[in-house]
Short mmCIF file of N, CA and C in Angstrom, two decimals:
data_model
loop_
_atom_site.label_atom_id
_atom_site.label_comp_id
_atom_site.label_asym_id
_atom_site.label_seq_id
_atom_site.Cartn_x
_atom_site.Cartn_y
_atom_site.Cartn_z
N ARG A 1 14.34 27.58 -2.16
CA ARG A 1 15.76 27.34 -2.32
C ARG A 1 16.17 26.08 -1.56
N TYR A 2 15.65 25.92 -0.34
CA TYR A 2 15.98 24.75 0.47
C TYR A 2 15.54 23.46 -0.22
N ILE A 3 14.29 23.46 -0.72
CA ILE A 3 13.77 22.27 -1.40
C ILE A 3 14.59 21.98 -2.64
N ASN A 4 14.93 23.01 -3.38
CA ASN A 4 15.72 22.83 -4.60
C ASN A 4 17.09 22.23 -4.27
N GLU A 5 17.75 22.71 -3.20
CA GLU A 5 19.04 22.16 -2.81
C GLU A 5 18.92 20.69 -2.41
N ARG A 6 17.88 20.38 -1.64
CA ARG A 6 17.67 19.00 -1.20
C ARG A 6 17.39 18.08 -2.39
N LEU A 7 16.57 18.55 -3.33
CA LEU A 7 16.27 17.73 -4.50
C LEU A 7 17.51 17.48 -5.33
N ASN A 8 18.35 18.50 -5.49
CA ASN A 8 19.58 18.33 -6.26
C ASN A 8 20.49 17.30 -5.62
N LYS A 9 20.59 17.33 -4.28
CA LYS A 9 21.41 16.34 -3.59
C LYS A 9 20.80 14.94 -3.72
N ALA A 10 19.49 14.86 -3.59
CA ALA A 10 18.82 13.55 -3.60
C ALA A 10 18.80 12.94 -4.99
N LEU A 11 18.80 13.78 -6.00
CA LEU A 11 18.65 13.26 -7.36
C LEU A 11 19.99 13.11 -8.06
N SER A 12 20.82 12.26 -7.50
CA SER A 12 22.03 11.90 -8.24
C SER A 12 21.59 11.01 -9.40
N LYS A 13 22.52 10.61 -10.24
CA LYS A 13 22.13 9.80 -11.41
C LYS A 13 21.47 8.49 -11.00
N ARG A 14 22.04 7.82 -10.01
CA ARG A 14 21.46 6.54 -9.58
C ARG A 14 20.08 6.72 -8.99
N SER A 15 19.94 7.67 -8.08
CA SER A 15 18.65 7.83 -7.42
C SER A 15 17.60 8.37 -8.39
N ALA A 16 18.01 9.14 -9.39
CA ALA A 16 17.05 9.63 -10.38
C ALA A 16 16.48 8.47 -11.19
N TRP A 17 17.33 7.52 -11.59
CA TRP A 17 16.83 6.36 -12.33
C TRP A 17 15.95 5.49 -11.45
N PHE A 18 16.34 5.34 -10.20
CA PHE A 18 15.52 4.56 -9.27
C PHE A 18 14.17 5.24 -9.08
N LEU A 19 14.18 6.56 -8.89
CA LEU A 19 12.94 7.31 -8.71
C LEU A 19 12.06 7.20 -9.95
N PHE A 20 12.66 7.30 -11.13
CA PHE A 20 11.91 7.15 -12.37
C PHE A 20 11.28 5.76 -12.46
N GLY A 21 12.06 4.72 -12.17
CA GLY A 21 11.53 3.36 -12.24
C GLY A 21 10.42 3.11 -11.25
N LEU A 22 10.62 3.59 -10.03
CA LEU A 22 9.59 3.43 -9.01
C LEU A 22 8.32 4.17 -9.40
N THR A 23 8.47 5.39 -9.88
CA THR A 23 7.30 6.16 -10.29
C THR A 23 6.58 5.48 -11.44
N PHE A 24 7.33 4.98 -12.40
CA PHE A 24 6.73 4.28 -13.53
C PHE A 24 5.92 3.08 -13.06
N LEU A 25 6.50 2.27 -12.18
CA LEU A 25 5.79 1.08 -11.69
C LEU A 25 4.53 1.45 -10.92
N VAL A 26 4.62 2.47 -10.09
CA VAL A 26 3.45 2.88 -9.30
C VAL A 26 2.34 3.38 -10.21
N VAL A 27 2.68 4.24 -11.15
CA VAL A 27 1.68 4.77 -12.07
C VAL A 27 1.11 3.66 -12.95
N TYR A 28 1.97 2.78 -13.46
CA TYR A 28 1.50 1.68 -14.31
C TYR A 28 0.53 0.79 -13.54
N ARG A 29 0.84 0.49 -12.30
CA ARG A 29 -0.05 -0.36 -11.48
C ARG A 29 -1.41 0.31 -11.30
N GLU A 30 -1.41 1.60 -10.99
CA GLU A 30 -2.67 2.31 -10.80
C GLU A 30 -3.48 2.36 -12.08
N VAL A 31 -2.82 2.61 -13.20
CA VAL A 31 -3.53 2.66 -14.48
C VAL A 31 -4.11 1.28 -14.81
N PHE A 32 -3.35 0.23 -14.58
CA PHE A 32 -3.82 -1.12 -14.86
C PHE A 32 -5.06 -1.44 -14.02
N GLU A 33 -5.03 -1.11 -12.72
CA GLU A 33 -6.18 -1.36 -11.87
C GLU A 33 -7.39 -0.54 -12.32
N THR A 34 -7.14 0.69 -12.71
CA THR A 34 -8.23 1.56 -13.16
C THR A 34 -8.87 1.01 -14.44
N VAL A 35 -8.05 0.57 -15.36
CA VAL A 35 -8.58 0.01 -16.61
C VAL A 35 -9.41 -1.24 -16.32
N LEU A 36 -8.94 -2.10 -15.44
CA LEU A 36 -9.71 -3.29 -15.08
C LEU A 36 -11.04 -2.91 -14.44
N PHE A 37 -11.02 -1.93 -13.56
CA PHE A 37 -12.22 -1.48 -12.89
C PHE A 37 -13.23 -0.93 -13.90
N TYR A 38 -12.76 -0.06 -14.79
CA TYR A 38 -13.67 0.53 -15.77
C TYR A 38 -14.15 -0.48 -16.81
N ALA A 39 -13.31 -1.43 -17.17
CA ALA A 39 -13.73 -2.47 -18.11
C ALA A 39 -14.87 -3.31 -17.51
N THR A 40 -14.76 -3.59 -16.22
CA THR A 40 -15.82 -4.34 -15.55
C THR A 40 -17.12 -3.54 -15.53
N LEU A 41 -17.03 -2.27 -15.18
CA LEU A 41 -18.23 -1.42 -15.17
C LEU A 41 -18.84 -1.32 -16.56
N TRP A 42 -18.00 -1.16 -17.58
CA TRP A 42 -18.47 -1.03 -18.96
C TRP A 42 -19.20 -2.30 -19.40
N ASN A 43 -18.62 -3.47 -19.05
CA ASN A 43 -19.21 -4.75 -19.46
C ASN A 43 -20.49 -5.08 -18.70
N GLN A 44 -20.72 -4.43 -17.57
CA GLN A 44 -21.94 -4.65 -16.81
C GLN A 44 -23.08 -3.77 -17.29
N GLY A 45 -22.85 -3.04 -18.36
CA GLY A 45 -23.90 -2.21 -18.93
C GLY A 45 -23.96 -0.81 -18.38
N ASN A 46 -22.92 -0.37 -17.74
CA ASN A 46 -22.87 0.98 -17.18
C ASN A 46 -22.04 1.92 -18.04
N SER A 47 -22.09 1.73 -19.35
CA SER A 47 -21.23 2.52 -20.23
C SER A 47 -21.56 4.01 -20.18
N GLY A 48 -22.81 4.36 -20.04
CA GLY A 48 -23.19 5.78 -19.95
C GLY A 48 -22.61 6.44 -18.71
N ALA A 49 -22.69 5.74 -17.60
CA ALA A 49 -22.15 6.28 -16.35
C ALA A 49 -20.64 6.40 -16.42
N VAL A 50 -19.98 5.42 -17.04
CA VAL A 50 -18.53 5.47 -17.18
C VAL A 50 -18.12 6.66 -18.04
N ALA A 51 -18.81 6.85 -19.16
CA ALA A 51 -18.48 7.96 -20.05
C ALA A 51 -18.75 9.30 -19.37
N ALA A 52 -19.85 9.43 -18.65
CA ALA A 52 -20.16 10.67 -17.93
C ALA A 52 -19.12 10.94 -16.83
N GLY A 53 -18.71 9.91 -16.14
CA GLY A 53 -17.68 10.06 -15.12
C GLY A 53 -16.35 10.48 -15.71
N ALA A 54 -15.99 9.89 -16.86
CA ALA A 54 -14.74 10.27 -17.52
C ALA A 54 -14.77 11.73 -17.96
N LEU A 55 -15.89 12.16 -18.51
CA LEU A 55 -16.02 13.55 -18.94
C LEU A 55 -15.95 14.50 -17.74
N ALA A 56 -16.63 14.14 -16.65
CA ALA A 56 -16.59 14.98 -15.44
C ALA A 56 -15.16 15.05 -14.89
N ALA A 57 -14.45 13.93 -14.93
CA ALA A 57 -13.07 13.91 -14.44
C ALA A 57 -12.16 14.80 -15.29
N ILE A 58 -12.34 14.76 -16.60
CA ILE A 58 -11.54 15.60 -17.50
C ILE A 58 -11.79 17.08 -17.22
N VAL A 59 -13.05 17.45 -17.05
CA VAL A 59 -13.39 18.85 -16.76
C VAL A 59 -12.81 19.26 -15.41
N LEU A 60 -12.97 18.43 -14.39
CA LEU A 60 -12.45 18.75 -13.07
C LEU A 60 -10.93 18.87 -13.08
N LEU A 61 -10.25 17.97 -13.79
CA LEU A 61 -8.80 18.05 -13.88
C LEU A 61 -8.35 19.32 -14.58
N ALA A 62 -9.08 19.72 -15.61
CA ALA A 62 -8.74 20.96 -16.31
C ALA A 62 -8.88 22.16 -15.38
N VAL A 63 -9.96 22.19 -14.60
CA VAL A 63 -10.18 23.30 -13.67
C VAL A 63 -9.07 23.32 -12.61
N ILE A 64 -8.72 22.16 -12.07
CA ILE A 64 -7.66 22.09 -11.06
C ILE A 64 -6.32 22.51 -11.66
N ALA A 65 -6.02 22.06 -12.88
CA ALA A 65 -4.75 22.42 -13.52
C ALA A 65 -4.66 23.92 -13.76
N VAL A 66 -5.73 24.52 -14.26
CA VAL A 66 -5.72 25.97 -14.48
C VAL A 66 -5.53 26.70 -13.15
N GLY A 67 -6.24 26.27 -12.12
CA GLY A 67 -6.10 26.90 -10.81
C GLY A 67 -4.69 26.77 -10.24
N MET A 68 -4.11 25.58 -10.37
CA MET A 68 -2.76 25.37 -9.86
C MET A 68 -1.74 26.20 -10.64
N LEU A 69 -1.89 26.26 -11.96
CA LEU A 69 -0.96 27.05 -12.75
C LEU A 69 -1.09 28.54 -12.47
N ARG A 70 -2.29 28.99 -12.25
CA ARG A 70 -2.52 30.42 -12.03
C ARG A 70 -2.12 30.86 -10.63
N TYR A 71 -2.40 30.04 -9.62
CA TYR A 71 -2.21 30.48 -8.24
C TYR A 71 -1.06 29.80 -7.50
N SER A 72 -0.29 28.95 -8.17
CA SER A 72 0.75 28.19 -7.47
C SER A 72 1.84 29.09 -6.91
N ARG A 73 2.10 30.22 -7.52
CA ARG A 73 3.13 31.12 -6.99
C ARG A 73 2.69 31.79 -5.70
N LYS A 74 1.39 31.90 -5.49
CA LYS A 74 0.86 32.57 -4.31
C LYS A 74 0.66 31.62 -3.13
N ILE A 75 0.76 30.31 -3.38
CA ILE A 75 0.52 29.33 -2.32
C ILE A 75 1.73 29.30 -1.39
N PRO A 76 1.52 29.49 -0.09
CA PRO A 76 2.64 29.35 0.86
C PRO A 76 2.99 27.86 0.97
N ILE A 77 4.12 27.48 0.41
CA ILE A 77 4.46 26.07 0.26
C ILE A 77 4.59 25.35 1.60
N ALA A 78 5.13 26.02 2.61
CA ALA A 78 5.27 25.37 3.92
C ALA A 78 3.91 25.04 4.51
N ARG A 79 2.98 25.97 4.42
CA ARG A 79 1.64 25.72 4.95
C ARG A 79 0.94 24.63 4.14
N PHE A 80 1.13 24.65 2.82
CA PHE A 80 0.53 23.63 1.96
C PHE A 80 1.00 22.24 2.38
N PHE A 81 2.31 22.07 2.58
CA PHE A 81 2.83 20.77 2.97
C PHE A 81 2.39 20.39 4.38
N ALA A 82 2.25 21.36 5.25
CA ALA A 82 1.79 21.06 6.61
C ALA A 82 0.36 20.53 6.59
N TYR A 83 -0.51 21.19 5.83
CA TYR A 83 -1.90 20.74 5.75
C TYR A 83 -2.02 19.40 5.02
N SER A 84 -1.25 19.23 3.95
CA SER A 84 -1.34 17.95 3.24
C SER A 84 -0.78 16.82 4.10
N SER A 85 0.23 17.09 4.91
CA SER A 85 0.75 16.06 5.83
C SER A 85 -0.30 15.68 6.86
N ALA A 86 -1.00 16.66 7.38
CA ALA A 86 -2.06 16.36 8.35
C ALA A 86 -3.17 15.54 7.71
N LEU A 87 -3.54 15.89 6.48
CA LEU A 87 -4.58 15.13 5.78
C LEU A 87 -4.15 13.70 5.53
N ILE A 88 -2.92 13.49 5.12
CA ILE A 88 -2.42 12.13 4.88
C ILE A 88 -2.37 11.35 6.19
N ALA A 89 -2.02 12.01 7.28
CA ALA A 89 -1.99 11.33 8.58
C ALA A 89 -3.39 10.88 8.99
N ILE A 90 -4.37 11.75 8.79
CA ILE A 90 -5.76 11.38 9.11
C ILE A 90 -6.20 10.21 8.24
N LEU A 91 -5.88 10.27 6.96
CA LEU A 91 -6.25 9.18 6.05
C LEU A 91 -5.58 7.87 6.44
N ALA A 92 -4.35 7.93 6.92
CA ALA A 92 -3.66 6.71 7.35
C ALA A 92 -4.39 6.04 8.50
N VAL A 93 -4.86 6.83 9.45
CA VAL A 93 -5.60 6.27 10.60
C VAL A 93 -6.94 5.69 10.12
N VAL A 94 -7.64 6.42 9.26
CA VAL A 94 -8.93 5.93 8.75
C VAL A 94 -8.74 4.64 7.96
N LEU A 95 -7.74 4.63 7.07
CA LEU A 95 -7.52 3.45 6.23
C LEU A 95 -7.03 2.24 7.03
N ALA A 96 -6.35 2.47 8.14
CA ALA A 96 -5.96 1.34 8.99
C ALA A 96 -7.20 0.63 9.52
N GLY A 97 -8.17 1.40 9.97
CA GLY A 97 -9.41 0.80 10.47
C GLY A 97 -10.19 0.11 9.37
N LYS A 98 -10.28 0.76 8.20
CA LYS A 98 -11.02 0.16 7.09
C LYS A 98 -10.33 -1.09 6.56
N GLY A 99 -9.00 -1.08 6.56
CA GLY A 99 -8.27 -2.26 6.11
C GLY A 99 -8.50 -3.46 7.01
N VAL A 100 -8.46 -3.25 8.31
CA VAL A 100 -8.72 -4.34 9.26
C VAL A 100 -10.16 -4.82 9.12
N ALA A 101 -11.09 -3.89 8.95
CA ALA A 101 -12.50 -4.29 8.79
C ALA A 101 -12.69 -5.13 7.53
N ALA A 102 -11.99 -4.77 6.45
CA ALA A 102 -12.09 -5.56 5.21
C ALA A 102 -11.51 -6.95 5.41
N LEU A 103 -10.39 -7.04 6.12
CA LEU A 103 -9.80 -8.35 6.40
C LEU A 103 -10.71 -9.18 7.30
N GLN A 104 -11.42 -8.54 8.19
CA GLN A 104 -12.37 -9.26 9.04
C GLN A 104 -13.56 -9.75 8.23
N GLU A 105 -14.04 -8.92 7.32
CA GLU A 105 -15.17 -9.34 6.47
C GLU A 105 -14.77 -10.49 5.56
N ALA A 106 -13.50 -10.55 5.18
CA ALA A 106 -13.01 -11.65 4.34
C ALA A 106 -12.73 -12.90 5.16
N GLY A 107 -12.79 -12.78 6.48
CA GLY A 107 -12.56 -13.94 7.34
C GLY A 107 -11.09 -14.21 7.61
N LEU A 108 -10.22 -13.27 7.33
CA LEU A 108 -8.79 -13.48 7.54
C LEU A 108 -8.33 -13.05 8.93
N ILE A 109 -9.12 -12.24 9.60
CA ILE A 109 -8.81 -11.79 10.96
C ILE A 109 -10.04 -12.05 11.83
N ASP A 110 -9.78 -12.51 13.06
CA ASP A 110 -10.88 -12.76 13.99
C ASP A 110 -11.61 -11.46 14.32
N VAL A 111 -12.84 -11.60 14.77
CA VAL A 111 -13.66 -10.46 15.16
C VAL A 111 -13.96 -10.57 16.64
N GLN A 112 -13.50 -9.56 17.40
CA GLN A 112 -13.82 -9.47 18.82
C GLN A 112 -14.56 -8.14 19.02
N PRO A 113 -15.87 -8.20 19.21
CA PRO A 113 -16.66 -6.97 19.29
C PRO A 113 -16.35 -6.14 20.54
N LEU A 114 -16.48 -4.82 20.35
CA LEU A 114 -16.41 -3.86 21.45
C LEU A 114 -17.76 -3.15 21.49
N GLY A 115 -18.53 -3.40 22.52
CA GLY A 115 -19.88 -2.85 22.57
C GLY A 115 -19.95 -1.35 22.77
N PHE A 116 -18.93 -0.77 23.39
CA PHE A 116 -19.00 0.66 23.73
C PHE A 116 -18.45 1.57 22.63
N VAL A 117 -17.91 0.99 21.56
CA VAL A 117 -17.36 1.79 20.46
C VAL A 117 -18.37 1.82 19.32
N PRO A 118 -18.79 3.00 18.91
CA PRO A 118 -19.76 3.07 17.80
C PRO A 118 -19.08 2.79 16.46
N ARG A 119 -19.88 2.38 15.49
CA ARG A 119 -19.37 2.17 14.13
C ARG A 119 -19.58 3.48 13.35
N ILE A 120 -18.48 4.07 12.91
CA ILE A 120 -18.52 5.30 12.13
C ILE A 120 -17.72 5.05 10.86
N ASP A 121 -18.41 4.72 9.78
CA ASP A 121 -17.74 4.34 8.54
C ASP A 121 -16.86 5.45 7.98
N LEU A 122 -17.29 6.70 8.11
CA LEU A 122 -16.52 7.82 7.59
C LEU A 122 -15.13 7.90 8.21
N LEU A 123 -15.02 7.51 9.47
CA LEU A 123 -13.74 7.54 10.17
C LEU A 123 -13.04 6.18 10.16
N GLY A 124 -13.63 5.19 9.52
CA GLY A 124 -13.05 3.85 9.49
C GLY A 124 -13.13 3.15 10.82
N LEU A 125 -13.95 3.66 11.71
CA LEU A 125 -14.07 3.12 13.06
C LEU A 125 -15.14 2.04 13.08
N THR A 126 -14.73 0.85 13.49
CA THR A 126 -15.68 -0.24 13.67
C THR A 126 -15.59 -0.69 15.12
N SER A 127 -16.60 -1.35 15.57
CA SER A 127 -16.66 -1.72 16.99
C SER A 127 -16.02 -3.08 17.23
N THR A 128 -14.75 -3.21 16.81
CA THR A 128 -14.00 -4.43 17.08
C THR A 128 -12.66 -4.08 17.71
N VAL A 129 -12.15 -4.99 18.51
CA VAL A 129 -10.87 -4.78 19.18
C VAL A 129 -9.76 -4.58 18.15
N GLN A 130 -9.76 -5.41 17.11
CA GLN A 130 -8.67 -5.38 16.13
C GLN A 130 -8.60 -4.06 15.37
N SER A 131 -9.74 -3.54 14.92
CA SER A 131 -9.71 -2.31 14.14
C SER A 131 -9.38 -1.11 15.01
N VAL A 132 -9.91 -1.07 16.22
CA VAL A 132 -9.60 0.04 17.13
C VAL A 132 -8.12 0.01 17.50
N LEU A 133 -7.60 -1.18 17.75
CA LEU A 133 -6.19 -1.31 18.09
C LEU A 133 -5.30 -0.87 16.91
N ALA A 134 -5.67 -1.28 15.71
CA ALA A 134 -4.90 -0.87 14.52
C ALA A 134 -4.90 0.64 14.37
N GLN A 135 -6.05 1.27 14.59
CA GLN A 135 -6.13 2.72 14.47
C GLN A 135 -5.35 3.42 15.58
N LEU A 136 -5.37 2.87 16.78
CA LEU A 136 -4.59 3.47 17.87
C LEU A 136 -3.09 3.35 17.60
N VAL A 137 -2.65 2.22 17.08
CA VAL A 137 -1.24 2.04 16.74
C VAL A 137 -0.84 3.02 15.64
N MET A 138 -1.69 3.16 14.62
CA MET A 138 -1.40 4.09 13.54
C MET A 138 -1.39 5.52 14.04
N LEU A 139 -2.33 5.87 14.90
CA LEU A 139 -2.37 7.22 15.47
C LEU A 139 -1.11 7.50 16.28
N ALA A 140 -0.68 6.52 17.06
CA ALA A 140 0.55 6.69 17.84
C ALA A 140 1.76 6.87 16.92
N ALA A 141 1.82 6.11 15.84
CA ALA A 141 2.93 6.24 14.90
C ALA A 141 2.93 7.61 14.22
N VAL A 142 1.75 8.08 13.85
CA VAL A 142 1.64 9.38 13.20
C VAL A 142 2.04 10.49 14.17
N LEU A 143 1.52 10.44 15.40
CA LEU A 143 1.87 11.46 16.38
C LEU A 143 3.36 11.45 16.71
N PHE A 144 3.93 10.26 16.82
CA PHE A 144 5.37 10.16 17.06
C PHE A 144 6.14 10.77 15.89
N GLY A 145 5.71 10.48 14.66
CA GLY A 145 6.38 11.04 13.49
C GLY A 145 6.33 12.56 13.47
N PHE A 146 5.17 13.14 13.76
CA PHE A 146 5.06 14.59 13.81
C PHE A 146 5.94 15.17 14.93
N TRP A 147 5.90 14.53 16.09
CA TRP A 147 6.72 15.00 17.21
C TRP A 147 8.21 14.93 16.86
N TYR A 148 8.64 13.82 16.28
CA TYR A 148 10.05 13.63 15.95
C TYR A 148 10.50 14.64 14.88
N ASN A 149 9.68 14.84 13.87
CA ASN A 149 10.04 15.81 12.82
C ASN A 149 10.13 17.23 13.39
N ARG A 150 9.22 17.59 14.25
CA ARG A 150 9.24 18.92 14.86
C ARG A 150 10.50 19.08 15.72
N ARG A 151 10.85 18.03 16.45
CA ARG A 151 12.05 18.08 17.30
C ARG A 151 13.31 18.24 16.47
N VAL A 152 13.42 17.48 15.39
CA VAL A 152 14.59 17.58 14.51
C VAL A 152 14.64 18.95 13.84
N ALA A 153 13.48 19.46 13.43
CA ALA A 153 13.44 20.77 12.78
C ALA A 153 13.87 21.87 13.74
N ARG A 154 13.46 21.78 14.97
CA ARG A 154 13.83 22.81 15.96
C ARG A 154 15.33 22.79 16.24
N LYS A 155 15.93 21.61 16.22
CA LYS A 155 17.36 21.52 16.46
C LYS A 155 18.16 22.10 15.29
N SER A 156 17.59 22.05 14.08
CA SER A 156 18.32 22.51 12.90
C SER A 156 18.17 24.01 12.65
N ILE A 157 17.29 24.69 13.40
CA ILE A 157 17.08 26.13 13.23
C ILE A 157 18.14 26.87 14.05
N PRO A 158 18.86 27.79 13.40
CA PRO A 158 19.87 28.54 14.15
C PRO A 158 19.24 29.41 15.24
N PRO A 159 19.96 29.69 16.30
CA PRO A 159 19.43 30.53 17.38
C PRO A 159 19.05 31.92 16.85
N GLY A 160 17.96 32.44 17.33
CA GLY A 160 17.51 33.77 16.94
C GLY A 160 16.63 33.81 15.71
N VAL A 161 16.48 32.66 15.02
CA VAL A 161 15.62 32.59 13.84
C VAL A 161 14.28 32.04 14.27
N ARG A 162 13.23 32.73 13.88
CA ARG A 162 11.88 32.30 14.25
C ARG A 162 11.41 31.21 13.29
N PRO A 163 10.94 30.04 13.82
CA PRO A 163 10.47 28.97 12.92
C PRO A 163 9.20 29.36 12.21
N ALA A 164 9.02 28.79 11.02
CA ALA A 164 7.80 29.04 10.24
C ALA A 164 6.61 28.39 10.93
N ASN A 165 5.44 28.95 10.73
CA ASN A 165 4.21 28.38 11.30
C ASN A 165 3.96 27.02 10.68
N SER A 166 3.59 26.07 11.50
CA SER A 166 3.25 24.74 11.02
C SER A 166 2.20 24.16 11.93
N ILE A 167 1.69 23.01 11.53
CA ILE A 167 0.63 22.36 12.31
C ILE A 167 1.25 21.65 13.49
#
């Protein structure tokens, strides 16, 4: 009910058109990049792998869609959003490190090595001052965001009401 009320307020006529336009541009951009990527793979002689990947993706999407349609009523939405927020926060920190490393490999950012930091590609951690600093700044921003949201949420809960479990 709360989400529905918020969406109704947020989706006035102007914001609905803006949201539609923004969504269209984002999806169009992703589709365009995907088509370019697959066209390159296809032209390099990997047509069998591209077709097998497309078929696997269709099957996986069908399984996910059936699962979501069947079990979506049973999913505790607050917990779902809490876990997905945590996952996005982790990905933001990892991608900050990988982004800086890519800019360093392209020669756009200087490289200052840190000997005591190991390189862990899965975590986006490289042994350079710039990438570690970028990840620390992102981690601080994420932690501040979680702290601030929790603080605002606690202030908005009426006295005597127990807050929902969250991360």
